[in-house]
Coordinates of N, CA and C in Angstrom, one line a residue:
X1 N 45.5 35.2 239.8 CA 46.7 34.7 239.1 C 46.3 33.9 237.9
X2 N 47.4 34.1 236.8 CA 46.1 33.4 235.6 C 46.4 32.3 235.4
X3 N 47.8 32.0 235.8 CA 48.0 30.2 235.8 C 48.4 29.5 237.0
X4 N 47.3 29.5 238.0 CA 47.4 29.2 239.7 C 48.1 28.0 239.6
X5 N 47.4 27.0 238.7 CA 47.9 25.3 239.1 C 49.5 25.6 238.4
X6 N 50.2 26.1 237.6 CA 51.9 26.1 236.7 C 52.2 26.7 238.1
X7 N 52.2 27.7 238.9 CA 53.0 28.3 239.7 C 53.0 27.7 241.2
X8 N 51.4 27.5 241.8 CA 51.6 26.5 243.0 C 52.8 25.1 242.7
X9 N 52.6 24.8 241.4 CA 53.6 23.5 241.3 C 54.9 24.0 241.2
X10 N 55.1 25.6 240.6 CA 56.7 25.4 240.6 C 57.1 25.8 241.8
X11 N 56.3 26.5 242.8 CA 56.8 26.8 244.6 C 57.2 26.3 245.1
X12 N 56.7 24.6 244.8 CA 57.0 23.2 245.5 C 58.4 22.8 244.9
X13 N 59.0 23.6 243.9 CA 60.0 23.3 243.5 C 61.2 24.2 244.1
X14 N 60.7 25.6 243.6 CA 61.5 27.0 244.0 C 61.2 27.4 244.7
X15 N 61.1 27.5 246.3 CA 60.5 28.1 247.0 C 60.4 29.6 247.2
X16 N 61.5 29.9 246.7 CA 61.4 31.6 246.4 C 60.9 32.1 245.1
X17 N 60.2 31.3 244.5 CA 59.6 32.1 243.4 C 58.8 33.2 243.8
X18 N 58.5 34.0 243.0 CA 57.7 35.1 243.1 C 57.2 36.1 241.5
X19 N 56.1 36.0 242.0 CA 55.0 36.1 240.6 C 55.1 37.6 240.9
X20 N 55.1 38.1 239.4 CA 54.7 40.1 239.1 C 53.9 40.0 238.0
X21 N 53.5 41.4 238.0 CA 52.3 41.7 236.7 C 51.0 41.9 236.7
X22 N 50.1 42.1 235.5 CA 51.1 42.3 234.4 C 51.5 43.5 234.1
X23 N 53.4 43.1 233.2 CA 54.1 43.9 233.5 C 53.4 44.9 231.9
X24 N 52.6 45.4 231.9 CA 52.8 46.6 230.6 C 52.5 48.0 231.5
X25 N 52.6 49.1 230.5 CA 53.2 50.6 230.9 C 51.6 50.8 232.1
X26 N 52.0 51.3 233.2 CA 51.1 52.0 234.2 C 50.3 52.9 233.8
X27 N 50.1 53.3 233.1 CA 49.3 54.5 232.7 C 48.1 53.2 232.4
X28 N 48.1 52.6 231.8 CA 46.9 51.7 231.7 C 46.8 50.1 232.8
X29 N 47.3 50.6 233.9 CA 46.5 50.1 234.9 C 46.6 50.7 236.6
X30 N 47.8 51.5 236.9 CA 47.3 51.9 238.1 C 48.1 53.5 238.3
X31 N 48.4 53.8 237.3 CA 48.8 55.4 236.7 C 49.8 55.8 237.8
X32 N 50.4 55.0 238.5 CA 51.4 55.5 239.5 C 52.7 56.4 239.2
X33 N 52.8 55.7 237.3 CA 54.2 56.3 236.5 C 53.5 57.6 235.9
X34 N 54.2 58.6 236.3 CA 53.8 59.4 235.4 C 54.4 59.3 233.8
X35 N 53.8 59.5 232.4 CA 54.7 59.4 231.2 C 54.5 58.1 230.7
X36 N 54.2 56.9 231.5 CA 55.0 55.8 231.3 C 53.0 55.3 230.4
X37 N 53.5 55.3 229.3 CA 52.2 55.0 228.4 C 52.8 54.3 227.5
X38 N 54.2 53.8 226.9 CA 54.3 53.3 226.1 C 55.3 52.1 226.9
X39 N 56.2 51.3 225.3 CA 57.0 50.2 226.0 C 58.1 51.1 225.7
X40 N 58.6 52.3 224.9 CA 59.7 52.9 224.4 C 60.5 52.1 223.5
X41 N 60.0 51.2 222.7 CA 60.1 50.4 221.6 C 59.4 50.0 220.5
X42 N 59.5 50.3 219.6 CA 58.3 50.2 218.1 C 59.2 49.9 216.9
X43 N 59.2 48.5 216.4 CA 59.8 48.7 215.1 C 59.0 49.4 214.2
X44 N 57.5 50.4 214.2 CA 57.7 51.4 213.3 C 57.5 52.1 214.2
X45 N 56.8 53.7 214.0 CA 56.4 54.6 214.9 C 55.1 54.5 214.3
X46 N 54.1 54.4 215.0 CA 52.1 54.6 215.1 C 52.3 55.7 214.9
X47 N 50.9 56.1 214.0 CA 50.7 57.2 214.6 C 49.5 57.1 215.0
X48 N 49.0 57.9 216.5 CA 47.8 57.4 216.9 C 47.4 58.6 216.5
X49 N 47.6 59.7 216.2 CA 46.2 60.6 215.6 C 45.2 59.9 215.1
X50 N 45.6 59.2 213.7 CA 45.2 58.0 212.8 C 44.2 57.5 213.2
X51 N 44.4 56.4 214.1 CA 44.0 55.4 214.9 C 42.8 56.1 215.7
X52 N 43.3 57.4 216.8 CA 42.0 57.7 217.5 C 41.6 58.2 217.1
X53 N 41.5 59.1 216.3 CA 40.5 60.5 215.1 C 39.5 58.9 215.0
X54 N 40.0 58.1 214.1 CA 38.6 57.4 213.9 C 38.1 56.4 215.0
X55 N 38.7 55.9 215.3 CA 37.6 55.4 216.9 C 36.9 56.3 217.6
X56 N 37.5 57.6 217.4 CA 36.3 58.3 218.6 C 35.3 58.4 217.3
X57 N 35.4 58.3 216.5 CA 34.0 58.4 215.4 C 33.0 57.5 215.5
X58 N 33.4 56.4 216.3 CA 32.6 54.9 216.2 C 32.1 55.0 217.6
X59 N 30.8 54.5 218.0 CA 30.0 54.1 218.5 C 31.0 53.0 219.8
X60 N 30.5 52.6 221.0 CA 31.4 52.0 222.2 C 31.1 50.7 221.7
X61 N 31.9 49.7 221.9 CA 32.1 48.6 221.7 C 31.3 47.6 220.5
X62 N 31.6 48.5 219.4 CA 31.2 48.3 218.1 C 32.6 47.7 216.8
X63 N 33.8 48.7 217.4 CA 34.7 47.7 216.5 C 35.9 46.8 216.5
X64 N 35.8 46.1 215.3 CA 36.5 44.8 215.5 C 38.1 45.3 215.3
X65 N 39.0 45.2 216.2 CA 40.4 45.4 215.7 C 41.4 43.8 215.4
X66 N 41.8 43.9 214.4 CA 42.7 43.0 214.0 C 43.8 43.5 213.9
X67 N 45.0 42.1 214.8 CA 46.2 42.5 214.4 C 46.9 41.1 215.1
X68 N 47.7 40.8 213.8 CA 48.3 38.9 214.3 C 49.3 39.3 213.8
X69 N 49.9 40.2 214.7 CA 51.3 40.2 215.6 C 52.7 40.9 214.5
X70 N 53.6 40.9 214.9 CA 54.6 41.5 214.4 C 55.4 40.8 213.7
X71 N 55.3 39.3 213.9 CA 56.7 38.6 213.4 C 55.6 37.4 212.6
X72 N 54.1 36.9 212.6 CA 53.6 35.8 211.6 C 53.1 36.6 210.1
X73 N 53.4 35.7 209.7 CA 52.5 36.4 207.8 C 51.9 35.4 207.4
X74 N 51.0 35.9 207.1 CA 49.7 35.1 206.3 C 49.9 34.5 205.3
X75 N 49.3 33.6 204.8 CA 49.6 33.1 202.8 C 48.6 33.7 202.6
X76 N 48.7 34.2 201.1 CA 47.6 34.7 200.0 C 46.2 34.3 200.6
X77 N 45.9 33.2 200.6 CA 44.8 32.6 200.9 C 44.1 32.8 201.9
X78 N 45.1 33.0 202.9 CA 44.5 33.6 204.3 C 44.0 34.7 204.2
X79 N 45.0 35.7 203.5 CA 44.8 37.2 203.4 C 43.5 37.4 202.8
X80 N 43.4 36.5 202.1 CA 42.0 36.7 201.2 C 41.0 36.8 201.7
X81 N 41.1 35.7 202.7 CA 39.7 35.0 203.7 C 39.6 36.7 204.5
X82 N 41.1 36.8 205.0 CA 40.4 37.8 206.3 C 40.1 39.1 205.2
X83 N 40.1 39.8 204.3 CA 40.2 40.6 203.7 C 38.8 40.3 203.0
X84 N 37.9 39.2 203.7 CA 37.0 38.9 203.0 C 36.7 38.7 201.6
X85 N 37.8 37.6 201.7 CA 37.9 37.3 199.8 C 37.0 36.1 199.7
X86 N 37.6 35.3 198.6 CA 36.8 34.8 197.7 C 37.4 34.5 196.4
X87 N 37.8 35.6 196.0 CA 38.5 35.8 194.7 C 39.7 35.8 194.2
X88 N 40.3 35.1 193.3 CA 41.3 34.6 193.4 C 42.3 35.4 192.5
X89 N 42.4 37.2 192.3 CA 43.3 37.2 191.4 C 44.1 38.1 192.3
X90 N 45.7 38.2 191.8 CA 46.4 39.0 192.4 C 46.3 39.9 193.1
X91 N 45.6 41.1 192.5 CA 45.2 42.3 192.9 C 43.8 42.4 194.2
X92 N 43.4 41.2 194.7 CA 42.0 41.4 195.5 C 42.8 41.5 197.0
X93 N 44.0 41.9 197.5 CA 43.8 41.6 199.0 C 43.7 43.5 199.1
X94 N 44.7 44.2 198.1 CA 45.2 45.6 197.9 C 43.2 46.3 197.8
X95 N 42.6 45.6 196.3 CA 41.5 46.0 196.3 C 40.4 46.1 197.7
X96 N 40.3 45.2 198.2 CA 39.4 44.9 199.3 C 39.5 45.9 200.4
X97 N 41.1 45.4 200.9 CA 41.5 46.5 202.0 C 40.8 47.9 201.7
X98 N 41.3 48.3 200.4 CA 40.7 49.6 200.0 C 39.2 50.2 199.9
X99 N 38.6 49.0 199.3 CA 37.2 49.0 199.5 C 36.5 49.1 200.8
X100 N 37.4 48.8 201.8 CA 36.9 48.8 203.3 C 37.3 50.0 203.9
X101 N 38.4 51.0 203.4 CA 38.3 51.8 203.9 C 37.5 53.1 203.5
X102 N 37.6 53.0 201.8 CA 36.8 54.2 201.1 C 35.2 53.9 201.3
X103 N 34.4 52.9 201.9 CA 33.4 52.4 202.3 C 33.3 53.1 203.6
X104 N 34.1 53.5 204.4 CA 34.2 53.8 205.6 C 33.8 52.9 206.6
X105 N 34.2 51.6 205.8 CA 33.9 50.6 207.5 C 35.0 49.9 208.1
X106 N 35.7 50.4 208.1 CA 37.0 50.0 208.6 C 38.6 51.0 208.8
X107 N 39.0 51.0 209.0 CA 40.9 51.5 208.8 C 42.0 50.5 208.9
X108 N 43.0 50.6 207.6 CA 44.3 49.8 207.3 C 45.2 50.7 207.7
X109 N 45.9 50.3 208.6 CA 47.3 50.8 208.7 C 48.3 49.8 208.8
X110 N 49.8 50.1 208.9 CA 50.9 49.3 209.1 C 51.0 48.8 210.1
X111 N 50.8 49.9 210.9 CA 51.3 49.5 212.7 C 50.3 50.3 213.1
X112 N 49.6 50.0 214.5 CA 49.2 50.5 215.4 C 49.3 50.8 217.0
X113 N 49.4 51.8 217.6 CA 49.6 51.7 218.9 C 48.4 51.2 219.6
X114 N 48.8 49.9 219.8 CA 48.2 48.4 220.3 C 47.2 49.1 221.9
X115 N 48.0 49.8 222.5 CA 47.7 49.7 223.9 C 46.6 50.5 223.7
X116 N 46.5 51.9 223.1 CA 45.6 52.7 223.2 C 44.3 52.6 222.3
X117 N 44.8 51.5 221.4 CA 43.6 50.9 220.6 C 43.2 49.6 221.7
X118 N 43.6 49.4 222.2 CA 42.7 48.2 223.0 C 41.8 49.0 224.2
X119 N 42.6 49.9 224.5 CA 42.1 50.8 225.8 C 40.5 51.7 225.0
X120 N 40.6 51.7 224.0 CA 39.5 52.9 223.5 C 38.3 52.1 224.1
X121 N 37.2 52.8 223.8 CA 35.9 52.6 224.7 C 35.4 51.7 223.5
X122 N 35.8 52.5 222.1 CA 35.1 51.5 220.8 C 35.1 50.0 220.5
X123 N 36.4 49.8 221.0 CA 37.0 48.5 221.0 C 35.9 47.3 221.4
X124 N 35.2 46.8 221.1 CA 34.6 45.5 221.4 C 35.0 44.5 221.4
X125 N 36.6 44.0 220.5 CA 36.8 42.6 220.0 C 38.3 42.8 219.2
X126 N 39.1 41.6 220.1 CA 40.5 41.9 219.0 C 40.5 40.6 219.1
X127 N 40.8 40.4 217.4 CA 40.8 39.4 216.6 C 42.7 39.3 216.9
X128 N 43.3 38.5 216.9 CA 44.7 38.5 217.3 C 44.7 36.8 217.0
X129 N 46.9 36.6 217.2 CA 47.4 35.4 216.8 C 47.9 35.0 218.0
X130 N 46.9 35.3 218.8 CA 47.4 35.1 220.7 C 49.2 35.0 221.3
X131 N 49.9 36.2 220.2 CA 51.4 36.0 221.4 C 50.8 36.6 222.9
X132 N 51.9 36.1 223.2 CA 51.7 36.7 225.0 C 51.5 37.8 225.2
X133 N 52.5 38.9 224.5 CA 52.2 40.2 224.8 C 51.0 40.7 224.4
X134 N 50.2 40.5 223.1 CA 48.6 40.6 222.8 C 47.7 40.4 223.5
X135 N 48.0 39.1 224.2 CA 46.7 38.3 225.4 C 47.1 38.8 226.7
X136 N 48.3 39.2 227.0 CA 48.1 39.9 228.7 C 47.9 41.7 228.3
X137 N 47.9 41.9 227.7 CA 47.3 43.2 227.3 C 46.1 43.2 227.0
X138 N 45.2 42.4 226.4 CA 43.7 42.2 226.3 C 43.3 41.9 227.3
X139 N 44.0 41.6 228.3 CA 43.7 40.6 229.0 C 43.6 41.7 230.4
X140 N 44.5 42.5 230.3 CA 44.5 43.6 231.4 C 44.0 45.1 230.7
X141 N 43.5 44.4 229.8 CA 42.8 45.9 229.4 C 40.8 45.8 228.7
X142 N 40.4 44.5 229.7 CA 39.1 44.0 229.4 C 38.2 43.7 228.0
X143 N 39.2 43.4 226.9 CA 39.2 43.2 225.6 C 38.7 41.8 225.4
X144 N 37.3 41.1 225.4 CA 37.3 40.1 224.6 C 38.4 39.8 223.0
X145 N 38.9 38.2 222.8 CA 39.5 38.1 222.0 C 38.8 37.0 221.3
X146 N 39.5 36.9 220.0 CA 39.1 35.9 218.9 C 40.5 35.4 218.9
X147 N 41.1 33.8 218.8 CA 42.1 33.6 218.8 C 42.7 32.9 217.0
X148 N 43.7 33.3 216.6 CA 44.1 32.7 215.1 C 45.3 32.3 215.4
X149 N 45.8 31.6 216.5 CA 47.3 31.2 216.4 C 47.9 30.6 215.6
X150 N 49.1 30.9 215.4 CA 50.0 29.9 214.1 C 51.2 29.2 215.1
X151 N 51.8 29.5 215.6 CA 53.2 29.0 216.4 C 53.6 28.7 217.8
X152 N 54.2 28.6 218.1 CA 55.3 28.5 219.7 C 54.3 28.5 220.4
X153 N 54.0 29.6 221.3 CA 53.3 29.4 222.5 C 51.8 30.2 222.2
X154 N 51.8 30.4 221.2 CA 49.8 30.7 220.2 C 49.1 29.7 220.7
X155 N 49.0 28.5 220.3 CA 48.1 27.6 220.2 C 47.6 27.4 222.0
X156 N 48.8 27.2 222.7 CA 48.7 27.1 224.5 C 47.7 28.2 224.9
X157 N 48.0 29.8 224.2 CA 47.4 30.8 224.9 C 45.9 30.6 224.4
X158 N 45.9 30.3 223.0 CA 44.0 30.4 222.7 C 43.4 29.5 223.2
X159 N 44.0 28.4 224.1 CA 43.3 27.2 224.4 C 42.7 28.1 226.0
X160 N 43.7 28.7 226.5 CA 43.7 29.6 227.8 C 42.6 30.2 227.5
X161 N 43.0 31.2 226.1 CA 41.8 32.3 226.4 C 40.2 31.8 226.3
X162 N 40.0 30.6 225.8 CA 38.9 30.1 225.7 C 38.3 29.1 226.4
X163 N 39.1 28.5 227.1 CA 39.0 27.4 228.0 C 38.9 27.4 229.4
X164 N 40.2 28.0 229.6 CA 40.4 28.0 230.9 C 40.2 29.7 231.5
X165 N 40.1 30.8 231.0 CA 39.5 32.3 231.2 C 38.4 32.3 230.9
X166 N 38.2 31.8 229.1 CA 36.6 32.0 229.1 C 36.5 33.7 229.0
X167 N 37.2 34.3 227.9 CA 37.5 35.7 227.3 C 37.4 35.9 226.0
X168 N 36.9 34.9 225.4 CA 37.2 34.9 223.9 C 36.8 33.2 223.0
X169 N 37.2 32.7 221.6 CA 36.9 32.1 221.2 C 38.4 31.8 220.7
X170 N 38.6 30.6 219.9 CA 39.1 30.4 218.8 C 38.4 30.0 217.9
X171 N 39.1 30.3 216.5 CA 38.6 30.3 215.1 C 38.9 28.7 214.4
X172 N 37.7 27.8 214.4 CA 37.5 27.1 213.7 C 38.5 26.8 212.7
X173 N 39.2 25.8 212.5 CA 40.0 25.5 211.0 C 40.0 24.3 210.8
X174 N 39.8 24.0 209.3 CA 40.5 23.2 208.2 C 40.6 22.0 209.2
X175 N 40.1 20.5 209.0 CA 41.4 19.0 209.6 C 42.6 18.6 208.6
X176 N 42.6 19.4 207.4 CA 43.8 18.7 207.3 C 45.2 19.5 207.3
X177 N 46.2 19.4 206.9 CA 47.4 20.1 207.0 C 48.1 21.3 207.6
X178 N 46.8 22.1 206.2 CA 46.8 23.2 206.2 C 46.4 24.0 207.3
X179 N 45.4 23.5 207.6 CA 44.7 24.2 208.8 C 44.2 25.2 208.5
X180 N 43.6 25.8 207.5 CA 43.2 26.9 206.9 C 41.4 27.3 207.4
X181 N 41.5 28.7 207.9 CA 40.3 29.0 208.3 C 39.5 29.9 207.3
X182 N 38.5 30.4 207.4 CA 37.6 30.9 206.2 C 36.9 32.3 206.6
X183 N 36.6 32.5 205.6 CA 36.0 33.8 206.2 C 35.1 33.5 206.9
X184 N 34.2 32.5 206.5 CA 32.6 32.3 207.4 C 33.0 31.6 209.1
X185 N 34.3 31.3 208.8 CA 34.7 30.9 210.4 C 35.1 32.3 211.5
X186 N 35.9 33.2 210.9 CA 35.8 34.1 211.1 C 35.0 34.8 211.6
X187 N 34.2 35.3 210.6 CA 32.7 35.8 211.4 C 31.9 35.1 212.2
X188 N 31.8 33.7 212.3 CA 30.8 32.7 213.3 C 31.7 33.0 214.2
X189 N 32.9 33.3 214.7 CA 33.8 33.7 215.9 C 33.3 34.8 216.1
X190 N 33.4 35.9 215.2 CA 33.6 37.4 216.0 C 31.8 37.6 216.1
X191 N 31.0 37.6 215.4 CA 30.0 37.5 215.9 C 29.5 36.1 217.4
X192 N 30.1 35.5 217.6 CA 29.7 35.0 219.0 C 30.7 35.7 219.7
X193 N 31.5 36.4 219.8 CA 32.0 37.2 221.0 C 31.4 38.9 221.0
X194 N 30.7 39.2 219.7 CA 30.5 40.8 219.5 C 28.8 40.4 220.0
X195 N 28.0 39.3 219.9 CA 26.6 39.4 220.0 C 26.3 38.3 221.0
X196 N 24.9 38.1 221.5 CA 24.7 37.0 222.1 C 25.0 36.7 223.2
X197 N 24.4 35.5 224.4 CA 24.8 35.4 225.8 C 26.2 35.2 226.0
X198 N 26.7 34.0 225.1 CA 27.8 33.7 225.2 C 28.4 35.0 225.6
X199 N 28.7 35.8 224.2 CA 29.6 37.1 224.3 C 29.4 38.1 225.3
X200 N 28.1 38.1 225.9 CA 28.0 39.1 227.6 C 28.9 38.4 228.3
X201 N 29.2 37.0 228.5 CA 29.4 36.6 229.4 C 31.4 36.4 229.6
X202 N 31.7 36.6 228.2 CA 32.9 36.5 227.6 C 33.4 38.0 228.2
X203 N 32.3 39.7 227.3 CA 32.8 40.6 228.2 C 33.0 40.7 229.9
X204 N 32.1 40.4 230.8 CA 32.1 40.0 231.9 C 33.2 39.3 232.2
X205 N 33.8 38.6 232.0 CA 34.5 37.4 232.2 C 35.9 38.6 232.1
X206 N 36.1 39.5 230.9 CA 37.4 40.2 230.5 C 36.9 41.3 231.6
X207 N 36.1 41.5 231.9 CA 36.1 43.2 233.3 C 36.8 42.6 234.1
X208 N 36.3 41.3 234.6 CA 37.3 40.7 235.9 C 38.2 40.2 236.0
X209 N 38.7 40.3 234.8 CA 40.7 39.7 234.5 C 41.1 41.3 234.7
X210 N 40.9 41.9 234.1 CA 40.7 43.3 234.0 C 41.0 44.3 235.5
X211 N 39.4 43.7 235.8 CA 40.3 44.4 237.6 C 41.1 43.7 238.6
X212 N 41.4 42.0 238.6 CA 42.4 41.5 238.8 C 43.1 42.1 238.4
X213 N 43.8 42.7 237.1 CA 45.3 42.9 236.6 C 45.5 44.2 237.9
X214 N 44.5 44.7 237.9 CA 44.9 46.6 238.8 C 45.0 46.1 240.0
X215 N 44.5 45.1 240.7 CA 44.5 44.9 241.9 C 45.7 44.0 241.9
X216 N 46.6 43.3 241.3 CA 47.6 43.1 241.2 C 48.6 44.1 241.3
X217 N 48.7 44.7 240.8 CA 49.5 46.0 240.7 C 49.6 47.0 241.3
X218 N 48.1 47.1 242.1 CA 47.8 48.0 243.0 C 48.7 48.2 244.4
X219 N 48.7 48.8 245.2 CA 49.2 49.0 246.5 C 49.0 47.9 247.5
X220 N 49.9 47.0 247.7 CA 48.7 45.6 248.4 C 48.8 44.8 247.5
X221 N 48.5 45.0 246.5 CA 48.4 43.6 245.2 C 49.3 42.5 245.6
X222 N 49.2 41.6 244.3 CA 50.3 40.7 244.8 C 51.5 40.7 244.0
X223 N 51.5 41.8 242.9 CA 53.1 41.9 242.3 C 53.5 43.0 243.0
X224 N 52.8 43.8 243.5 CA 53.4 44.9 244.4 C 54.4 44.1 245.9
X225 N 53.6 43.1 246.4 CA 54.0 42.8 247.5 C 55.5 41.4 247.7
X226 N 55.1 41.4 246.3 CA 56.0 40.2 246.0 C 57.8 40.9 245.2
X227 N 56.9 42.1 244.8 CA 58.5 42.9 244.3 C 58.9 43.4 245.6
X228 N 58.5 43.8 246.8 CA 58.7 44.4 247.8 C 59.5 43.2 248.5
X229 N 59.1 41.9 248.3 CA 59.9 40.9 249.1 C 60.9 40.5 248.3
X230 N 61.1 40.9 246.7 CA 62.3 40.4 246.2 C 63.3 42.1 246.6
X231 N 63.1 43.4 246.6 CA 63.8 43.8 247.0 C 64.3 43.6 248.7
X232 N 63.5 43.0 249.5 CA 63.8 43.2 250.6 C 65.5 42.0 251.0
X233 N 64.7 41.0 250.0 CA 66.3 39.6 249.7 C 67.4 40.5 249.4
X234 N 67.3 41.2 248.6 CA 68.6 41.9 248.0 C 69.3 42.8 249.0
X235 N 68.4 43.4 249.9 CA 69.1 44.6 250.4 C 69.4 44.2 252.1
X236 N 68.9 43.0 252.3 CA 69.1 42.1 253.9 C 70.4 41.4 253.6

């Protein structure tokens, strides 16, 4: 369970609570659904051709996927840092991006189908803005993370994923206002989760959230057994 001490205390409150999950599509954790591989919701449409054509090109747990979320935006300045800037004229976040792809060490797209890019074998490291639906998907799909939160319940989850899981890092920032992080912070993150003891121990750490999540879900688990007793309320 990933937050034992929040839920033993709310039992003592609700005594019928009951914990599920996690809830994303079965195909990527105990394949019971047949079909069921997506959420059947995208505000754009992926296309994973895209996406997997070039991951299966890369080497296993070699690359870095970024993606902070669907609803935060960056200032200039950020974009720079992550786009590996430096340079300060209009045109460098468009140039760079580009430079990284016609270099062939990277891929930009708009949207990506999140689930099957975390599931790929390439995947080593997602760099993310820790919403919930990012971190229980990495989280059930054995994905070390790098955390950049900006908002609402970001800052709670990266403290989780680093603290109390012990699956990832957060990114160093800025003390004053802005909070602004750098590119060199950046990389001192994703290189301690992509190299080094630390980061064995970080992947390790994500295999066994990982087979928790199936064995949750699994036949016996404990969202299996716990939906079975909230139907049983209903139908007694």
């Amino acid at each position: 369970m990933l937050e034992v001490h929040v839920v033993d205390r709310m039992v003592k409150t609700f005594p019928q609570l009951r914990t599920i999950g996690p809830t994303i599509p079965s195909a990527y954790l105990d394949n019971k659904i047949e079909g069921d591989n997506d959420y059947g919701l995208n505000l754009f449409k992926p296309d994973s051709s895209i996406c997997m054509n070039w991951l299966n090109s890369r080497a296993n747990g070699t690359v870095v996927y970024v993606s902070l979320g669907s609803m935060s935006e960056l200032n200039k300045e950020q974009m720079e840092e992550l786009a590996m800037g430096g340079q300060k004229n209009t045109s460098y976040q468009e140039k760079t991006l580009g430079e990284i792809e016609n270099g062939n060490k990277g891929l930009v797209v708009k949207w990506s189908p999140q689930l099957e890019v975390l599931s790929h074998v390439a995947v080593g490291c997602f760099v993310t803005h820790c919403g919930w639906n990012s971190t229980l998907e990495a989280l059930s799909l054995g994905v070390p993370m790098v955390g950049i939160p900006q908002w609402t319940d970001q800052p709670t989850n990266a403290k989780l994923i680093a603290d109390e899981w012990k699956v990832g890092v957060r990114v160093k920032v800025s003390d004053d206002e802005k909070g602004i992080w750098t590119k060199k912070d950046l990389e001192v993150s994703i290189r301690e989760v992509m190299e080094g003891d630390r980061g064995k121990e970080m992947k390790k750490n994500s295999i066994k959230w990982r087979q928790l999540a199936q064995q949750a879900v699994g036949l016996g688990g404990s969202s299996d057994q716990n939906l079975d007793e909230f139907v049983a309320t209903l139908i007694c």
